[in-house]
PDB file of C-alpha atoms in Angstrom:
ATOM      1  CA  UNK X 132      12.373  -0.702 -28.994  1.00 62.00           C
ATOM      2  CA  UNK X 133      12.455  -2.288 -25.678  1.00 66.00           C
ATOM      3  CA  UNK X 134      13.194   0.992 -23.952  1.00 71.00           C
ATOM      4  CA  UNK X 135      10.084   2.584 -25.684  1.00 74.00           C
ATOM      5  CA  UNK X 136       7.826  -0.232 -24.638  1.00 80.00           C
ATOM      6  CA  UNK X 137       9.140  -0.194 -21.141  1.00 80.00           C
ATOM      7  CA  UNK X 138       8.689   3.644 -21.170  1.00 83.00           C
ATOM      8  CA  UNK X 139       4.968   3.153 -22.346  1.00 85.00           C
ATOM      9  CA  UNK X 140       4.278   0.586 -19.931  1.00 85.00           C
ATOM     10  CA  UNK X 141       5.617   2.721 -16.955  1.00 87.00           C
ATOM     11  CA  UNK X 142       3.861   5.762 -17.935  1.00 87.00           C
ATOM     12  CA  UNK X 143       0.547   3.872 -17.998  1.00 90.00           C
ATOM     13  CA  UNK X 144       0.900   3.090 -14.235  1.00 92.00           C
ATOM     14  CA  UNK X 145      -1.230   5.561 -12.286  1.00 93.00           C
ATOM     15  CA  UNK X 146       0.966   8.287 -10.685  1.00 94.00           C
ATOM     16  CA  UNK X 147       0.652   7.575  -7.078  1.00 95.00           C
ATOM     17  CA  UNK X 148       1.451   3.843  -7.524  1.00 96.00           C
ATOM     18  CA  UNK X 149       4.280   4.721  -9.943  1.00 95.00           C
ATOM     19  CA  UNK X 150       5.780   7.390  -7.575  1.00 95.00           C
ATOM     20  CA  UNK X 151       5.766   5.081  -4.595  1.00 96.00           C
ATOM     21  CA  UNK X 152       7.100   1.842  -5.999  1.00 96.00           C
ATOM     22  CA  UNK X 153       9.734   3.741  -8.027  1.00 95.00           C
ATOM     23  CA  UNK X 154      10.923   5.460  -4.852  1.00 96.00           C
ATOM     24  CA  UNK X 155      11.189   2.219  -2.985  1.00 95.00           C
ATOM     25  CA  UNK X 156      13.066   0.417  -5.917  1.00 94.00           C
ATOM     26  CA  UNK X 157      15.378   3.563  -6.112  1.00 96.00           C
ATOM     27  CA  UNK X 158      15.926   3.454  -2.473  1.00 96.00           C
ATOM     28  CA  UNK X 159      16.950  -0.327  -2.443  1.00 94.00           C
ATOM     29  CA  UNK X 160      19.188   0.110  -5.433  1.00 94.00           C
ATOM     30  CA  UNK X 161      20.917   3.006  -3.625  1.00 96.00           C
ATOM     31  CA  UNK X 162      21.552   0.867  -0.503  1.00 95.00           C
ATOM     32  CA  UNK X 163      22.544  -2.049  -2.966  1.00 93.00           C
ATOM     33  CA  UNK X 164      25.088   0.279  -4.546  1.00 93.00           C
ATOM     34  CA  UNK X 165      26.328   1.381  -1.089  1.00 92.00           C
ATOM     35  CA  UNK X 166      25.411   4.976  -1.781  1.00 95.00           C
ATOM     36  CA  UNK X 167      23.628   5.166   1.503  1.00 94.00           C
ATOM     37  CA  UNK X 168      23.172   2.552   4.285  1.00 94.00           C
ATOM     38  CA  UNK X 169      19.738   1.427   6.156  1.00 94.00           C
ATOM     39  CA  UNK X 170      21.082   3.285   9.091  1.00 94.00           C
ATOM     40  CA  UNK X 171      20.386   6.563   7.368  1.00 94.00           C
ATOM     41  CA  UNK X 172      16.738   5.625   6.500  1.00 95.00           C
ATOM     42  CA  UNK X 173      15.267   3.879   9.671  1.00 94.00           C
ATOM     43  CA  UNK X 174      12.545   5.356  12.024  1.00 94.00           C
ATOM     44  CA  UNK X 175      14.366   6.562  15.074  1.00 93.00           C
ATOM     45  CA  UNK X 176      11.978   9.060  17.105  1.00 92.00           C
ATOM     46  CA  UNK X 177      15.091  10.497  18.846  1.00 91.00           C
ATOM     47  CA  UNK X 178      16.972  11.240  15.767  1.00 94.00           C
ATOM     48  CA  UNK X 179      13.968  12.654  14.154  1.00 92.00           C
ATOM     49  CA  UNK X 180      12.596  14.988  17.019  1.00 90.00           C
ATOM     50  CA  UNK X 181      15.942  15.717  18.898  1.00 91.00           C
ATOM     51  CA  UNK X 182      18.354  15.827  15.807  1.00 92.00           C
ATOM     52  CA  UNK X 183      15.714  17.059  13.076  1.00 93.00           C
ATOM     53  CA  UNK X 184      16.444  14.173  10.888  1.00 95.00           C
ATOM     54  CA  UNK X 185      12.974  14.463   9.639  1.00 95.00           C
ATOM     55  CA  UNK X 186      13.536  12.640   6.115  1.00 95.00           C
ATOM     56  CA  UNK X 187      13.304   9.200   8.379  1.00 95.00           C
ATOM     57  CA  UNK X 188       9.534   9.892   8.570  1.00 94.00           C
ATOM     58  CA  UNK X 189       9.437   9.173   4.693  1.00 96.00           C
ATOM     59  CA  UNK X 190      12.554   6.991   4.134  1.00 95.00           C
ATOM     60  CA  UNK X 191      11.402   4.172   6.527  1.00 96.00           C
ATOM     61  CA  UNK X 192       8.499   3.514   4.202  1.00 96.00           C
ATOM     62  CA  UNK X 193      10.894   3.183   1.140  1.00 95.00           C
ATOM     63  CA  UNK X 194      13.086   0.433   2.164  1.00 94.00           C
ATOM     64  CA  UNK X 195      12.100  -3.137   2.454  1.00 91.00           C
ATOM     65  CA  UNK X 196      15.412  -4.921   2.915  1.00 88.00           C
ATOM     66  CA  UNK X 197      18.064  -6.268   0.540  1.00 89.00           C
ATOM     67  CA  UNK X 198      16.992  -7.771  -2.856  1.00 88.00           C
ATOM     68  CA  UNK X 199      15.873 -11.182  -2.266  1.00 86.00           C
ATOM     69  CA  UNK X 200      12.559 -13.071  -1.862  1.00 84.00           C
ATOM     70  CA  UNK X 201      11.051 -10.886   0.979  1.00 84.00           C
ATOM     71  CA  UNK X 202      11.978  -7.779  -1.092  1.00 89.00           C
ATOM     72  CA  UNK X 203      10.410  -9.154  -4.378  1.00 91.00           C
ATOM     73  CA  UNK X 204       7.232 -10.413  -2.407  1.00 87.00           C
ATOM     74  CA  UNK X 205       6.738  -7.118  -0.777  1.00 90.00           C
ATOM     75  CA  UNK X 206       7.164  -5.165  -4.075  1.00 93.00           C
ATOM     76  CA  UNK X 207       4.758  -7.371  -6.070  1.00 92.00           C
ATOM     77  CA  UNK X 208       1.930  -7.020  -3.331  1.00 91.00           C
ATOM     78  CA  UNK X 209       2.672  -3.416  -2.962  1.00 94.00           C
ATOM     79  CA  UNK X 210       2.449  -2.550  -6.667  1.00 95.00           C
ATOM     80  CA  UNK X 211      -0.460  -4.758  -7.283  1.00 94.00           C
ATOM     81  CA  UNK X 212      -2.792  -3.955  -4.465  1.00 95.00           C
ATOM     82  CA  UNK X 213      -1.877   0.022  -4.662  1.00 96.00           C
ATOM     83  CA  UNK X 214      -2.522   0.019  -8.303  1.00 95.00           C
ATOM     84  CA  UNK X 215      -5.705  -1.736  -8.101  1.00 95.00           C
ATOM     85  CA  UNK X 216      -6.880   0.667  -5.371  1.00 95.00           C
ATOM     86  CA  UNK X 217      -5.851   3.567  -7.562  1.00 95.00           C
ATOM     87  CA  UNK X 218      -7.622   2.445 -10.702  1.00 94.00           C
ATOM     88  CA  UNK X 219     -10.691   1.010  -8.637  1.00 92.00           C
ATOM     89  CA  UNK X 220     -12.254   2.701  -5.795  1.00 91.00           C
ATOM     90  CA  UNK X 221      -9.953   5.784  -6.153  1.00 94.00           C
ATOM     91  CA  UNK X 222     -10.252   6.220  -9.732  1.00 92.00           C
ATOM     92  CA  UNK X 223     -10.605   9.787 -10.767  1.00 90.00           C
ATOM     93  CA  UNK X 224      -9.863  10.533  -6.917  1.00 92.00           C
ATOM     94  CA  UNK X 225      -6.030  10.865  -6.763  1.00 94.00           C
ATOM     95  CA  UNK X 226      -6.361  13.546  -3.957  1.00 95.00           C
ATOM     96  CA  UNK X 227      -8.212  11.028  -1.836  1.00 95.00           C
ATOM     97  CA  UNK X 228      -5.868   8.479  -2.483  1.00 96.00           C
ATOM     98  CA  UNK X 229      -2.861  10.698  -1.410  1.00 96.00           C
ATOM     99  CA  UNK X 230      -4.976  11.650   1.624  1.00 96.00           C
ATOM    100  CA  UNK X 231      -5.326   8.063   2.476  1.00 97.00           C
ATOM    101  CA  UNK X 232      -1.461   7.562   2.277  1.00 96.00           C
ATOM    102  CA  UNK X 233      -0.934  10.592   4.459  1.00 96.00           C
ATOM    103  CA  UNK X 234      -3.533   9.676   7.055  1.00 96.00           C
ATOM    104  CA  UNK X 235      -2.369   6.012   7.136  1.00 96.00           C
ATOM    105  CA  UNK X 236       1.255   6.960   7.360  1.00 95.00           C
ATOM    106  CA  UNK X 237       0.551   9.514  10.138  1.00 96.00           C
ATOM    107  CA  UNK X 238      -1.218   6.894  12.160  1.00 96.00           C
ATOM    108  CA  UNK X 239       1.219   4.224  11.420  1.00 95.00           C
ATOM    109  CA  UNK X 240       4.064   6.627  12.567  1.00 94.00           C
ATOM    110  CA  UNK X 241       2.090   7.255  15.773  1.00 93.00           C
ATOM    111  CA  UNK X 242       1.717   3.890  16.618  1.00 92.00           C
ATOM    112  CA  UNK X 243       5.406   3.074  15.590  1.00 87.00           C
ATOM    113  CA  UNK X 244       6.419   5.153  18.488  1.00 88.00           C
ATOM    114  CA  UNK X 245       5.077   2.380  20.931  1.00 88.00           C
ATOM    115  CA  UNK X 246       6.459  -0.667  18.856  1.00 86.00           C
ATOM    116  CA  UNK X 247       9.808  -1.740  18.167  1.00 85.00           C
ATOM    117  CA  UNK X 248       9.743  -1.532  14.448  1.00 89.00           C
ATOM    118  CA  UNK X 249      12.395   0.472  12.239  1.00 91.00           C
ATOM    119  CA  UNK X 250      10.710   0.107   8.965  1.00 93.00           C
ATOM    120  CA  UNK X 251       7.108   0.509   8.315  1.00 94.00           C
ATOM    121  CA  UNK X 252       7.119  -0.188   4.665  1.00 94.00           C
ATOM    122  CA  UNK X 253       5.677  -3.714   4.944  1.00 92.00           C
ATOM    123  CA  UNK X 254       3.060  -2.556   7.441  1.00 94.00           C
ATOM    124  CA  UNK X 255       2.006   0.029   4.972  1.00 96.00           C
ATOM    125  CA  UNK X 256       1.540  -2.679   2.067  1.00 95.00           C
ATOM    126  CA  UNK X 257      -0.540  -4.750   4.439  1.00 95.00           C
ATOM    127  CA  UNK X 258      -2.605  -1.534   5.100  1.00 96.00           C
ATOM    128  CA  UNK X 259      -3.350  -1.111   1.305  1.00 96.00           C
ATOM    129  CA  UNK X 260      -4.143  -4.854   1.044  1.00 96.00           C
ATOM    130  CA  UNK X 261      -6.570  -4.835   3.866  1.00 96.00           C
ATOM    131  CA  UNK X 262      -8.446  -1.590   2.277  1.00 97.00           C
ATOM    132  CA  UNK X 263      -8.519  -3.293  -1.155  1.00 96.00           C
ATOM    133  CA  UNK X 264      -9.871  -6.573   0.446  1.00 95.00           C
ATOM    134  CA  UNK X 265     -12.788  -4.960   2.452  1.00 95.00           C
ATOM    135  CA  UNK X 266     -13.730  -3.032  -0.683  1.00 95.00           C
ATOM    136  CA  UNK X 267     -13.824  -6.238  -2.725  1.00 94.00           C
ATOM    137  CA  UNK X 268     -15.497  -8.622  -0.194  1.00 93.00           C
ATOM    138  CA  UNK X 269     -16.858 -11.069  -3.040  1.00 91.00           C
ATOM    139  CA  UNK X 270     -13.614 -11.685  -4.806  1.00 90.00           C
ATOM    140  CA  UNK X 271     -12.388 -15.215  -4.335  1.00 90.00           C
ATOM    141  CA  UNK X 272      -8.603 -15.693  -3.660  1.00 87.00           C
ATOM    142  CA  UNK X 273      -6.363 -18.637  -4.634  1.00 84.00           C
ATOM    143  CA  UNK X 274      -3.177 -18.516  -2.653  1.00 75.00           C
ATOM    144  CA  UNK X 275      -0.324 -20.500  -4.106  1.00 69.00           C
ATOM    145  CA  UNK X 276      -3.051 -22.874  -5.245  1.00 72.00           C
ATOM    146  CA  UNK X 277      -3.286 -24.107  -1.577  1.00 76.00           C
ATOM    147  CA  UNK X 278      -5.917 -22.030  -0.186  1.00 79.00           C
ATOM    148  CA  UNK X 279      -9.198 -20.662  -1.684  1.00 87.00           C
ATOM    149  CA  UNK X 280     -10.918 -17.806   0.285  1.00 88.00           C
ATOM    150  CA  UNK X 281     -12.559 -14.519   0.015  1.00 91.00           C
ATOM    151  CA  UNK X 282     -10.709 -11.332  -0.265  1.00 92.00           C
ATOM    152  CA  UNK X 283     -11.387 -10.086   3.393  1.00 93.00           C
ATOM    153  CA  UNK X 284      -9.388 -12.856   4.806  1.00 93.00           C
ATOM    154  CA  UNK X 285      -6.233 -11.946   2.475  1.00 93.00           C
ATOM    155  CA  UNK X 286      -4.373 -10.011   5.095  1.00 93.00           C
ATOM    156  CA  UNK X 287      -4.926 -12.752   7.549  1.00 93.00           C
ATOM    157  CA  UNK X 288      -3.576 -15.107   5.342  1.00 90.00           C
ATOM    158  CA  UNK X 289      -0.597 -12.913   4.614  1.00 89.00           C
ATOM    159  CA  UNK X 290      -0.024 -12.757   8.359  1.00 91.00           C
ATOM    160  CA  UNK X 291      -0.124 -16.430   8.736  1.00 89.00           C
ATOM    161  CA  UNK X 292       2.275 -16.660   5.844  1.00 84.00           C
ATOM    162  CA  UNK X 293       4.738 -14.491   7.663  1.00 85.00           C
ATOM    163  CA  UNK X 294       4.465 -16.306  10.864  1.00 88.00           C
ATOM    164  CA  UNK X 295       5.429 -19.586   9.061  1.00 84.00           C
ATOM    165  CA  UNK X 296       8.506 -17.800   7.474  1.00 77.00           C
ATOM    166  CA  UNK X 297       9.366 -16.987  11.172  1.00 77.00           C
ATOM    167  CA  UNK X 298       8.797 -13.209  10.780  1.00 78.00           C
ATOM    168  CA  UNK X 299       7.057 -10.878  13.415  1.00 81.00           C
ATOM    169  CA  UNK X 300       3.457 -10.598  13.079  1.00 88.00           C
ATOM    170  CA  UNK X 301       3.418  -7.204  14.605  1.00 92.00           C
ATOM    171  CA  UNK X 302       4.153  -5.614  11.345  1.00 91.00           C
ATOM    172  CA  UNK X 303       1.069  -7.289   9.824  1.00 93.00           C
ATOM    173  CA  UNK X 304      -1.381  -6.406  12.772  1.00 94.00           C
ATOM    174  CA  UNK X 305      -0.145  -2.787  12.550  1.00 95.00           C
ATOM    175  CA  UNK X 306      -0.921  -2.568   9.040  1.00 95.00           C
ATOM    176  CA  UNK X 307      -4.362  -4.647   9.488  1.00 96.00           C
ATOM    177  CA  UNK X 308      -5.159  -2.080  12.383  1.00 96.00           C
ATOM    178  CA  UNK X 309      -4.327   1.045  10.425  1.00 96.00           C
ATOM    179  CA  UNK X 310      -6.253  -0.165   7.446  1.00 96.00           C
ATOM    180  CA  UNK X 311      -9.314  -1.212   9.888  1.00 96.00           C
ATOM    181  CA  UNK X 312      -9.406   2.411  11.147  1.00 96.00           C
ATOM    182  CA  UNK X 313      -9.235   3.930   7.684  1.00 97.00           C
ATOM    183  CA  UNK X 314     -11.881   1.671   6.333  1.00 96.00           C
ATOM    184  CA  UNK X 315     -14.230   2.185   9.424  1.00 96.00           C
ATOM    185  CA  UNK X 316     -13.837   6.002   9.338  1.00 95.00           C
ATOM    186  CA  UNK X 317     -14.335   6.260   5.306  1.00 94.00           C
ATOM    187  CA  UNK X 318     -16.598   3.431   4.650  1.00 93.00           C
ATOM    188  CA  UNK X 319     -18.597   2.144   7.597  1.00 93.00           C
ATOM    189  CA  UNK X 320     -19.221   4.963  10.045  1.00 92.00           C
ATOM    190  CA  UNK X 321     -20.597   7.397   7.370  1.00 90.00           C
ATOM    191  CA  UNK X 322     -23.493   4.883   6.640  1.00 88.00           C
ATOM    192  CA  UNK X 323     -24.279   4.294  10.300  1.00 88.00           C
ATOM    193  CA  UNK X 324     -27.356   5.970  11.971  1.00 88.00           C
ATOM    194  CA  UNK X 325     -26.085   9.346  13.569  1.00 83.00           C
ATOM    195  CA  UNK X 326     -22.676   8.724  11.840  1.00 80.00           C
ATOM    196  CA  UNK X 327     -20.889  11.063   9.555  1.00 85.00           C
ATOM    197  CA  UNK X 328     -17.925  11.832   7.274  1.00 86.00           C
ATOM    198  CA  UNK X 329     -14.928  12.280   9.489  1.00 89.00           C
ATOM    199  CA  UNK X 330     -12.113  12.192   6.851  1.00 91.00           C
ATOM    200  CA  UNK X 331     -12.280  15.091   4.394  1.00 92.00           C
ATOM    201  CA  UNK X 332      -9.539  15.541   1.940  1.00 92.00           C
ATOM    202  CA  UNK X 333      -7.973  19.071   2.139  1.00 92.00           C
ATOM    203  CA  UNK X 334      -8.879  21.268  -0.846  1.00 92.00           C
ATOM    204  CA  UNK X 335      -5.303  21.942  -1.348  1.00 93.00           C
ATOM    205  CA  UNK X 336      -4.706  18.260  -2.251  1.00 92.00           C
ATOM    206  CA  UNK X 337      -7.789  18.453  -4.443  1.00 91.00           C
ATOM    207  CA  UNK X 338      -6.461  21.369  -6.199  1.00 91.00           C
ATOM    208  CA  UNK X 339      -2.974  19.821  -6.817  1.00 90.00           C
ATOM    209  CA  UNK X 340      -3.840  16.140  -7.555  1.00 88.00           C
ATOM    210  CA  UNK X 341      -7.508  15.972  -8.879  1.00 80.00           C
ATOM    211  CA  UNK X 342      -7.917  15.930 -12.673  1.00 65.00           C
ATOM    212  CA  UNK X 343     -11.101  16.124 -14.775  1.00 57.00           C
ATOM    213  CA  UNK X 344     -13.393  13.332 -14.372  1.00 53.00           C
ATOM    214  CA  UNK X 345     -12.494  10.113 -16.393  1.00 50.00           C
ATOM    215  CA  UNK X 346     -14.695   8.468 -19.121  1.00 50.00           C
ATOM    216  CA  UNK X 347     -17.355   6.922 -17.136  1.00 51.00           C
ATOM    217  CA  UNK X 348     -17.505   4.073 -19.773  1.00 52.00           C
ATOM    218  CA  UNK X 349     -13.707   2.986 -19.057  1.00 48.00           C
ATOM    219  CA  UNK X 350     -13.336  -0.804 -18.240  1.00 51.00           C
ATOM    220  CA  UNK X 351     -10.351  -2.037 -16.834  1.00 51.00           C
ATOM    221  CA  UNK X 352      -8.062  -4.540 -18.704  1.00 45.00           C
ATOM    222  CA  UNK X 353      -8.578  -8.062 -17.576  1.00 45.00           C
ATOM    223  CA  UNK X 354      -5.134  -8.150 -16.087  1.00 41.00           C
ATOM    224  CA  UNK X 355      -6.002  -4.974 -14.017  1.00 44.00           C
ATOM    225  CA  UNK X 356      -9.001  -6.292 -12.470  1.00 47.00           C
ATOM    226  CA  UNK X 357      -9.059  -7.635  -8.771  1.00 43.00           C
ATOM    227  CA  UNK X 358      -7.746 -11.055  -8.123  1.00 41.00           C
ATOM    228  CA  UNK X 359      -3.968 -10.709  -8.013  1.00 39.00           C
ATOM    229  CA  UNK X 360      -1.489 -12.977  -9.510  1.00 37.00           C
ATOM    230  CA  UNK X 361      -1.438 -16.805  -9.572  1.00 39.00           C
ATOM    231  CA  UNK X 362      -1.493 -16.985  -5.710  1.00 40.00           C
ATOM    232  CA  UNK X 363      -4.096 -14.184  -5.818  1.00 44.00           C
ATOM    233  CA  UNK X 364      -6.266 -15.100  -8.769  1.00 42.00           C
ATOM    234  CA  UNK X 365      -9.795 -14.376  -8.065  1.00 46.00           C
ATOM    235  CA  UNK X 366     -13.316 -14.314  -9.433  1.00 42.00           C
ATOM    236  CA  UNK X 367     -16.692 -12.942  -8.208  1.00 42.00           C
ATOM    237  CA  UNK X 368     -18.894 -15.356  -6.364  1.00 40.00           C
ATOM    238  CA  UNK X 369     -21.772 -16.292  -8.596  1.00 40.00           C
ATOM    239  CA  UNK X 370     -20.049 -15.415 -11.883  1.00 38.00           C
TER     240      UNK X 370
END
């Protein structure tokens, strides 16, 4: 019974979110079981381009460190905001969501050549949080019951939290920078005088991932609506 319930809940998670979070959990489990080591996964341009270990372009986004507070914190935010994006502004546009992953990953990898970061998964999570926050500007957030602010400040609050924990903020700044570039090119520049849409999802991705349009009358469950967990519970201003 428990297995059937878990399976049903698991299959209800939208496909991109399900695939990415599952890959992250399985990668961490493989490291914990010592089937692989982080040295086989980390981002190393020399090993990638000179020794053709191209899998590192992907695996460095899948490992968030050993199981602990930092891992759980990142997994919760990754799952929550990736799912809300996929079920929100990208609902019925899986190909566009996959293209955002590819664009963000490519840009982050290019930036990664110039900064001393060996794993980019946390920066990728901040990118997802940034895009969601900018597309939901009127949602009020509650961070651990200590701070109340509007959604666009969430990435900066997370950066401050990382600073308090003694972590490098380069990771957060990289995620914010890539998220802002995507948001500007996709949401801002096309609506400017003389602007236009520069990011176009390749037709091959649309052919592979897009499905028939969903029911326009579909309403998200309350727990799937924007706002997050207890430290990210929100409501729209004026509501």
